[in-house]
Amino acid sequence: MQKYNFFRPLIILLVAFATNNLAKLVCAAFGVDPETTESIAIGAMVLAALFTYTRLNRNRANKK
């Protein structure tokens, strides 16, 4: 059994959190209303988490 890597989930969570905050900041700077800002931020967060997950899995598959 392989060792469990604690940094992989932390990296995914960190990227998702940072993307959420960045999307909220950019939307607020452009004067978008709060409901739309929240929706855009959540969508960006999900996309960033999926992108990070696929990139981490691709790197792990190449090492085998």
mmCIF file of C-alpha atoms in Angstrom:
data_model
loop_
_atom_site.group_PDB
_atom_site.id
_atom_site.type_symbol
_atom_site.label_atom_id
_atom_site.label_comp_id
_atom_site.label_asym_id
_atom_site.label_seq_id
_atom_site.Cartn_x
_atom_site.Cartn_y
_atom_site.Cartn_z
ATOM 1 C CA MET A 1 0.000 0.000 0.000
ATOM 2 C CA GLN A 2 1.292 3.439 -0.883
ATOM 3 C CA LYS A 3 1.803 6.113 1.708
ATOM 4 C CA TYR A 4 -1.010 8.619 1.950
ATOM 5 C CA ASN A 5 0.057 12.059 0.792
ATOM 6 C CA PHE A 6 -1.412 14.702 3.117
ATOM 7 C CA PHE A 7 -0.349 17.577 0.892
ATOM 8 C CA ARG A 8 -2.505 16.654 -2.121
ATOM 9 C CA PRO A 9 -5.880 17.399 -0.462
ATOM 10 C CA LEU A 10 -4.424 20.468 1.220
ATOM 11 C CA ILE A 11 -3.203 21.824 -2.114
ATOM 12 C CA ILE A 12 -6.628 21.261 -3.676
ATOM 13 C CA LEU A 13 -8.382 23.006 -0.774
ATOM 14 C CA LEU A 14 -5.914 25.887 -0.801
ATOM 15 C CA VAL A 15 -6.324 26.444 -4.542
ATOM 16 C CA ALA A 16 -10.125 26.299 -4.239
ATOM 17 C CA PHE A 17 -10.171 28.757 -1.327
ATOM 18 C CA ALA A 18 -7.784 31.179 -3.036
ATOM 19 C CA THR A 19 -9.776 31.039 -6.279
ATOM 20 C CA ASN A 20 -13.010 31.682 -4.405
ATOM 21 C CA ASN A 21 -11.559 34.747 -2.701
ATOM 22 C CA LEU A 22 -9.959 36.046 -5.893
ATOM 23 C CA ALA A 23 -13.187 35.661 -7.876
ATOM 24 C CA LYS A 24 -15.137 37.493 -5.161
ATOM 25 C CA LEU A 25 -12.565 40.283 -5.123
ATOM 26 C CA VAL A 26 -12.595 40.720 -8.899
ATOM 27 C CA CYS A 27 -16.390 40.658 -9.085
ATOM 28 C CA ALA A 28 -16.676 43.159 -6.241
ATOM 29 C CA ALA A 29 -14.171 45.433 -7.982
ATOM 30 C CA PHE A 30 -16.355 45.420 -11.099
ATOM 31 C CA GLY A 31 -19.488 46.163 -9.054
ATOM 32 C CA VAL A 32 -21.325 42.884 -9.604
ATOM 33 C CA ASP A 33 -24.225 42.294 -7.195
ATOM 34 C CA PRO A 34 -23.529 39.934 -4.251
ATOM 35 C CA GLU A 35 -25.698 36.998 -5.407
ATOM 36 C CA THR A 36 -24.033 36.874 -8.803
ATOM 37 C CA THR A 37 -20.620 37.316 -7.201
ATOM 38 C CA GLU A 38 -21.215 34.306 -4.961
ATOM 39 C CA SER A 39 -22.356 32.164 -7.898
ATOM 40 C CA ILE A 40 -19.352 33.116 -10.014
ATOM 41 C CA ALA A 41 -16.973 32.505 -7.099
ATOM 42 C CA ILE A 42 -18.389 29.044 -6.400
ATOM 43 C CA GLY A 43 -18.211 28.102 -10.076
ATOM 44 C CA ALA A 44 -14.625 29.293 -10.334
ATOM 45 C CA MET A 45 -13.747 27.445 -7.129
ATOM 46 C CA VAL A 46 -15.168 24.155 -8.421
ATOM 47 C CA LEU A 47 -13.398 24.521 -11.773
ATOM 48 C CA ALA A 48 -10.083 25.329 -10.087
ATOM 49 C CA ALA A 49 -10.403 22.345 -7.737
ATOM 50 C CA LEU A 50 -11.174 19.987 -10.630
ATOM 51 C CA PHE A 51 -8.303 21.382 -12.686
ATOM 52 C CA THR A 52 -5.892 20.992 -9.770
ATOM 53 C CA TYR A 53 -7.100 17.451 -9.095
ATOM 54 C CA THR A 54 -6.609 16.398 -12.714
ATOM 55 C CA ARG A 55 -3.165 17.992 -12.884
ATOM 56 C CA LEU A 56 -2.062 16.245 -9.686
ATOM 57 C CA ASN A 57 -3.381 12.895 -10.925
ATOM 58 C CA ARG A 58 -1.685 13.325 -14.293
ATOM 59 C CA ASN A 59 1.641 13.967 -12.573
ATOM 60 C CA ARG A 60 1.168 10.942 -10.326
ATOM 61 C CA ALA A 61 0.295 8.683 -13.287
ATOM 62 C CA ASN A 62 3.427 9.770 -15.157
ATOM 63 C CA LYS A 63 5.655 8.825 -12.211
ATOM 64 C CA LYS A 64 4.510 5.182 -12.211
#
